[in-house]
Coordinates of C-alpha atoms in Angstrom, one line a residue:
M1 CA 4.9 2.6 -8.7
N2 CA 4.1 6.3 -8.6
Y3 CA 3.5 6.2 -12.3
L4 CA 1.0 3.3 -12.0
F5 CA -0.7 3.9 -8.8
G6 CA 0.1 7.5 -7.4
S7 CA 0.9 11.0 -8.7
S8 CA 1.5 14.0 -6.5
S9 CA 0.6 16.3 -9.4
P10 CA -2.2 16.3 -12.1
A11 CA -1.5 13.9 -14.9
P12 CA -1.1 15.5 -18.3
A13 CA -4.2 15.6 -20.5
T14 CA -4.2 12.7 -23.0
P15 CA -6.8 11.8 -25.6
A16 CA -8.9 8.8 -24.5
V17 CA -8.0 5.6 -26.6
T18 CA -9.8 2.4 -26.0
D19 CA -8.2 -1.0 -26.1
D20 CA -10.6 -3.0 -28.2
A21 CA -9.4 -6.3 -26.9
S22 CA -10.5 -5.5 -23.4
P23 CA -12.3 -2.2 -23.4
A24 CA -13.0 -0.2 -20.2
G25 CA -16.3 -1.1 -18.5
Q26 CA -16.2 -4.7 -19.8
G27 CA -14.9 -7.6 -17.6
A28 CA -16.4 -6.5 -14.3
E29 CA -20.1 -7.1 -15.1
G30 CA -21.8 -9.1 -12.3
R31 CA -18.8 -8.6 -9.9
V32 CA -18.3 -6.4 -6.8
L33 CA -15.3 -5.3 -5.0
R34 CA -14.1 -6.8 -1.8
V35 CA -11.1 -5.2 -0.1
R36 CA -9.1 -7.3 2.4
I37 CA -6.3 -6.2 4.7
G38 CA -3.8 -8.1 6.9
P39 CA -0.4 -8.6 7.9
S40 CA 0.0 -11.7 5.7
L41 CA -2.0 -13.8 3.4
S42 CA -2.8 -16.1 6.4
S43 CA -4.8 -13.3 8.1
L44 CA -6.5 -11.2 5.5
D45 CA -9.9 -9.8 6.7
T46 CA -12.6 -7.9 4.8
Y47 CA -12.4 -4.1 5.4
S48 CA -15.3 -1.7 5.2
V49 CA -14.1 0.8 2.6
N50 CA -14.5 4.5 3.2
N51 CA -14.9 4.2 7.0
D52 CA -12.3 6.9 7.5
H53 CA -12.4 6.9 11.3
C54 CA -12.1 3.2 11.8
P55 CA -9.0 1.8 10.0
Q56 CA -8.0 -1.8 10.0
F57 CA -5.6 -2.7 12.9
I58 CA -2.9 -5.3 12.2
D59 CA -0.3 -6.8 14.2
S60 CA 2.4 -9.4 13.5
P61 CA 5.9 -10.4 14.5
F62 CA 7.1 -7.8 12.0
F63 CA 4.8 -4.8 12.0
V64 CA 2.0 -3.1 13.9
G65 CA -0.2 -0.5 12.3
N66 CA -3.6 1.0 11.2
I67 CA -4.7 0.9 7.5
A68 CA -7.5 2.8 5.8
V69 CA -8.8 2.3 2.3
R70 CA -10.9 4.8 0.3
V71 CA -12.5 4.1 -3.0
R72 CA -14.6 6.6 -4.9
N73 CA -18.1 5.4 -5.7
F74 CA -17.5 2.2 -3.7
R75 CA -20.3 -0.3 -4.1
G76 CA -18.8 -3.6 -2.8
R77 CA -18.6 -5.8 0.2
T78 CA -18.3 -4.6 3.9
S79 CA -16.9 -6.4 6.8
D80 CA -20.2 -6.5 8.7
G81 CA -22.8 -7.0 5.9
E82 CA -24.0 -3.4 6.4
P83 CA -24.6 -1.2 3.3
A84 CA -21.5 0.1 1.6
R85 CA -20.3 3.7 2.2
N86 CA -20.2 4.8 -1.4
D87 CA -17.9 7.7 -0.9
S88 CA -15.9 9.8 1.7
P89 CA -15.7 13.5 2.1
Y90 CA -12.0 12.9 1.6
F91 CA -12.5 12.8 -2.2
G92 CA -14.3 16.2 -2.5
T93 CA -13.4 17.7 -5.8
R94 CA -10.1 15.8 -6.2
R95 CA -9.5 13.6 -9.2
R96 CA -8.3 10.7 -6.9
L97 CA -10.1 7.4 -7.4
F98 CA -8.6 5.6 -4.4
S99 CA -6.4 6.1 -1.4
I100 CA -4.4 3.7 0.9
Q101 CA -3.2 5.3 4.2
M102 CA -1.0 3.6 6.7
Q103 CA 0.0 4.4 10.2
G104 CA 2.6 2.0 11.5
R105 CA 5.7 0.9 13.3
F106 CA 8.3 -1.6 12.1
K107 CA 9.3 -4.1 14.8
H108 CA 12.9 -4.4 13.5
T109 CA 15.3 -2.0 11.7
H110 CA 15.2 -2.2 7.8
S111 CA 17.0 -0.1 5.3
F112 CA 14.9 2.2 3.2
D113 CA 16.2 0.2 0.2
D114 CA 14.9 -3.1 1.5
V115 CA 11.2 -1.9 2.2
V116 CA 9.2 -2.1 -1.0
F117 CA 5.6 -1.5 -2.0
G118 CA 4.1 -3.0 -5.1
A119 CA 1.8 -5.7 -6.6
E120 CA 2.2 -9.4 -6.7
F121 CA 0.2 -12.1 -8.5
E122 CA -0.1 -15.8 -7.8
N123 CA -0.3 -16.9 -11.4
K124 CA 0.7 -15.7 -14.8
V125 CA -0.8 -12.5 -16.3
N126 CA -1.4 -11.6 -20.0
P127 CA 0.1 -8.2 -20.4
P128 CA -1.4 -6.4 -23.5
T129 CA 0.7 -5.9 -26.6
G130 CA 3.3 -3.2 -26.0
A131 CA 3.2 -3.4 -22.2
W132 CA 6.9 -3.6 -22.2
V133 CA 7.0 -0.1 -23.9
A134 CA 4.8 1.3 -21.1
M135 CA 7.1 -0.2 -18.5
K136 CA 10.2 1.4 -20.1
F137 CA 8.4 4.7 -19.9
A138 CA 7.5 4.0 -16.4
N139 CA 11.1 3.4 -15.6
M140 CA 12.0 6.8 -17.0
I141 CA 9.6 8.4 -14.5
D142 CA 10.4 6.1 -11.6
P143 CA 14.0 4.7 -12.0
A144 CA 13.7 2.7 -8.9
L145 CA 10.8 0.6 -10.3
L146 CA 11.5 -3.1 -10.6
S147 CA 9.2 -5.5 -12.3
D148 CA 8.7 -8.8 -14.1
L149 CA 5.3 -9.0 -15.6
Y150 CA 6.1 -12.2 -17.7
S151 CA 7.3 -14.5 -14.9
D152 CA 5.1 -17.4 -13.5
K153 CA 4.4 -15.1 -10.5
P154 CA 4.5 -11.6 -11.9
W155 CA 5.5 -8.6 -9.6
L156 CA 6.3 -5.0 -9.6
Y157 CA 7.8 -3.0 -6.7
S158 CA 9.2 0.4 -5.9
P159 CA 11.0 1.4 -2.7
A160 CA 8.3 2.5 -0.4
L161 CA 9.7 6.0 0.0
C162 CA 9.6 6.4 -3.7
A163 CA 6.1 4.9 -4.2
M164 CA 4.3 6.8 -1.5
N165 CA 2.6 10.2 -2.3
I166 CA 2.8 11.2 1.4
A167 CA 5.4 10.5 4.1
N168 CA 4.8 11.7 7.6
V169 CA 7.1 10.6 10.3
V170 CA 6.7 11.2 14.1
K171 CA 8.5 10.0 17.2
A172 CA 6.7 6.9 18.6
P173 CA 4.7 7.5 21.8
S174 CA 6.3 4.4 23.5
P175 CA 9.7 2.9 23.5
A176 CA 10.7 0.1 20.9
S177 CA 10.7 -2.3 23.8
A178 CA 6.8 -2.0 23.8
I179 CA 6.6 -3.7 20.3
T180 CA 9.7 -6.0 20.2
N181 CA 10.8 -9.1 22.0
V182 CA 13.2 -12.1 21.5
A183 CA 10.5 -14.2 19.8
Q184 CA 9.9 -11.6 17.2
S185 CA 13.7 -11.3 16.5
S186 CA 13.8 -15.1 16.1
A187 CA 10.9 -14.9 13.6
L188 CA 12.7 -12.4 11.5
R189 CA 15.8 -14.6 11.2
A190 CA 13.8 -17.7 10.5
T191 CA 13.4 -18.9 6.8
T192 CA 9.7 -18.7 5.8
P193 CA 8.9 -21.7 3.7
K194 CA 5.7 -20.0 2.2
P195 CA 6.5 -16.4 1.4
L196 CA 3.9 -13.8 2.5
Y197 CA 2.4 -16.3 4.9
K198 CA 2.9 -16.0 8.7
P199 CA 5.8 -17.9 10.2
E200 CA 4.9 -21.2 11.9
G201 CA 3.8 -20.6 15.4
A202 CA 3.5 -16.8 15.1
S203 CA 0.6 -14.8 16.3
E204 CA -1.2 -12.3 13.9
T205 CA -4.1 -9.9 14.2
S206 CA -6.3 -8.2 11.6
T207 CA -9.4 -6.5 13.0
S208 CA -11.0 -3.0 13.1
R209 CA -9.3 -0.4 15.3
D210 CA -12.4 0.1 17.3
K211 CA -12.6 -3.7 18.1
A212 CA -8.9 -3.6 19.1
L213 CA -9.5 -0.7 21.3
R214 CA -12.5 -2.4 23.0
S215 CA -10.9 -5.8 23.3
G216 CA -8.8 -4.9 26.3
G217 CA -6.1 -7.3 25.0
T218 CA -2.3 -7.3 25.3
V219 CA -1.9 -4.5 22.7
D220 CA -2.5 -0.9 23.8
V221 CA -3.1 0.5 20.3
E222 CA -3.0 4.2 21.2
N223 CA 0.1 3.8 23.3
I224 CA 2.0 2.0 20.5
L225 CA 0.8 4.2 17.5
G226 CA -0.8 7.3 18.9
S227 CA -4.2 8.6 17.8
W228 CA -5.7 8.2 14.4
D229 CA -6.4 11.8 13.5
W230 CA -7.3 11.7 9.8
G231 CA -10.4 11.2 7.7
D232 CA -13.0 13.0 5.8
E233 CA -11.6 16.4 4.8
K234 CA -8.6 16.2 7.1
D235 CA -5.5 15.4 5.1
L236 CA -2.4 13.6 6.0
P237 CA 0.4 16.2 5.3
E238 CA 3.9 15.6 4.2
S239 CA 6.3 15.9 7.0
N240 CA 9.5 14.0 6.3
E241 CA 12.3 15.6 8.2
L242 CA 12.6 12.7 10.5
L243 CA 13.6 10.4 7.6
L244 CA 17.1 11.8 7.9
P245 CA 19.4 11.0 10.8
D246 CA 20.0 13.6 13.5
D247 CA 23.8 14.0 12.5
V248 CA 22.9 15.5 9.0
D249 CA 24.3 18.9 8.8
E250 CA 21.5 20.3 6.6
P251 CA 18.3 19.0 5.1
K252 CA 18.6 17.1 1.8
F253 CA 15.0 18.0 0.8
P254 CA 12.2 20.3 2.2
A255 CA 10.3 18.8 5.0
T256 CA 7.0 19.2 3.0
G257 CA 8.7 18.4 -0.4
V258 CA 7.1 15.3 -1.9
N259 CA 8.8 15.3 -5.3
E260 CA 12.2 16.2 -3.7
R261 CA 11.9 13.4 -1.2
R262 CA 11.0 10.9 -4.0
R263 CA 13.9 12.1 -6.2
Y264 CA 16.4 11.9 -3.2
F265 CA 15.4 8.4 -2.3
G266 CA 15.4 7.4 -5.9
N267 CA 19.1 7.1 -5.4
K268 CA 20.0 3.6 -4.1
T269 CA 22.9 4.9 -2.0
H270 CA 20.6 7.3 -0.2
R271 CA 18.2 4.5 0.5
E272 CA 20.9 2.2 1.8
D273 CA 22.1 4.9 4.2
G274 CA 18.7 5.5 5.8
K275 CA 16.7 3.1 8.0
F276 CA 13.1 2.4 9.1
T277 CA 13.3 1.8 12.9
P278 CA 10.9 0.8 15.8
D279 CA 11.4 4.3 17.2
Y280 CA 9.1 6.1 14.9
V281 CA 5.6 5.9 13.6
Y282 CA 5.5 6.2 9.9
N283 CA 2.3 7.6 8.3
L284 CA 2.2 6.8 4.6
E285 CA -0.4 7.3 1.9
I286 CA -0.7 6.4 -1.8
F287 CA -3.5 7.6 -4.1
A288 CA -4.1 7.9 -7.8
P289 CA -6.5 9.1 -10.5
F290 CA -5.7 6.4 -12.9
I291 CA -7.6 3.2 -11.9
D292 CA -11.2 2.6 -10.8
L293 CA -10.9 -0.3 -8.4
N294 CA -14.7 -1.1 -8.6
T295 CA -14.2 -2.3 -12.2
F296 CA -10.3 -2.5 -12.6
D297 CA -10.7 0.1 -15.4
L298 CA -7.3 1.6 -16.0
N299 CA -6.7 4.9 -18.0
L300 CA -3.2 5.9 -18.7
G301 CA -4.0 7.5 -22.1
I302 CA -5.4 4.1 -23.2
S303 CA -8.6 3.0 -21.5
V304 CA -8.4 -0.7 -20.7
N305 CA -10.1 -3.2 -18.3
L306 CA -7.6 -5.3 -16.4
V307 CA -9.8 -8.3 -15.6
R308 CA -9.0 -10.2 -18.7
Y309 CA -5.2 -9.5 -18.6
L310 CA -5.0 -10.5 -14.9
N311 CA -6.8 -13.7 -15.6
N312 CA -9.4 -12.8 -13.0
Q313 CA -6.8 -12.5 -10.2
P314 CA -7.1 -9.9 -7.5
I315 CA -4.8 -6.8 -7.4
R316 CA -2.7 -7.7 -4.3
L317 CA -0.6 -4.7 -3.1
V318 CA 2.2 -5.6 -0.6
C319 CA 4.6 -3.8 1.6
K320 CA 7.4 -6.2 2.4
S321 CA 11.1 -6.8 3.0
L322 CA 12.6 -7.5 -0.4
S323 CA 15.6 -9.3 1.0
K324 CA 13.8 -11.5 3.5
N325 CA 10.5 -11.8 1.6
I326 CA 8.4 -11.1 4.7
P327 CA 5.3 -9.0 4.6
F328 CA 4.5 -6.0 6.7
F329 CA 1.0 -5.5 5.4
I330 CA -1.1 -6.6 2.3
V331 CA -4.1 -4.8 0.8
E332 CA -6.0 -6.9 -1.7
F333 CA -8.6 -5.8 -4.2
D334 CA -10.7 -8.6 -5.6
L335 CA -13.7 -8.5 -7.9
E336 CA -16.0 -11.3 -6.8
K337 CA -19.2 -12.6 -8.3
E338 CA -22.0 -10.5 -6.9
H339 CA -24.1 -13.4 -5.7
Q340 CA -21.5 -15.8 -4.5

């Protein structure tokens, strides 16, 4: 996934080549971007992009967290109908075209190997000629990447700790009992008849963090997650030492080492040995300079517009349990007709 969506170092310079079948800049005419965020497909809510200080708050039987999305030159829909925030000081002189930043807690324990991040599609896509070669190359860079672009419901995933550009872990400000209960444990064991949708009878929330703080409801956002300190020029730094258990004699990678952390967890055995637990707040971020989400123009040496190849489907990014097929959060990018 880091090959397709994120890179912690500048991409090598490559000559621009255009795919004549679906050239960049064509396919998105008359369309605008809508970003929706939620804990499942049942509860997606439109998010006001580039509102750095007001992430989307989500809560479900499986996960609770804040999620912020930034898109350079954003000109799409907002949650309240107000004019779009076209940019964020976050981008500055960087080459990044988008960022997804998450601050959250898992309500159950999951192995690092089981929690994946990637893209899913409801219907078949039409990968361009030679796409399999690109995926082979992607696997050389990210050996943990799994994909099936030719199935009836195409997908591609990487383990979250391999996909994310930044991993920052802190001790949670409240005990695990503040976010877990018997009903939630039962929901985890239940078979979900419709994957990525909420379990029958479950409660879910997707709203702005500000509204959640003002609501005075049953969820004390700051007591569960801590403060949201990032935005504008203030970066989320890598701080990964709490990914390793206390009984490790010596660090396996530097606490600020992005590439070293990714390489270490590229090993399946290492992922199986580690766990996401309710005792920590996980701050994760993925960003990339390769795709303009306002148009779905992708440049990986070849410039191509993805609208035609995706059959007008949204790009749906999912963090989920691979073994149980339950979602933790979903971020969906959809190009809608401008006047619909």
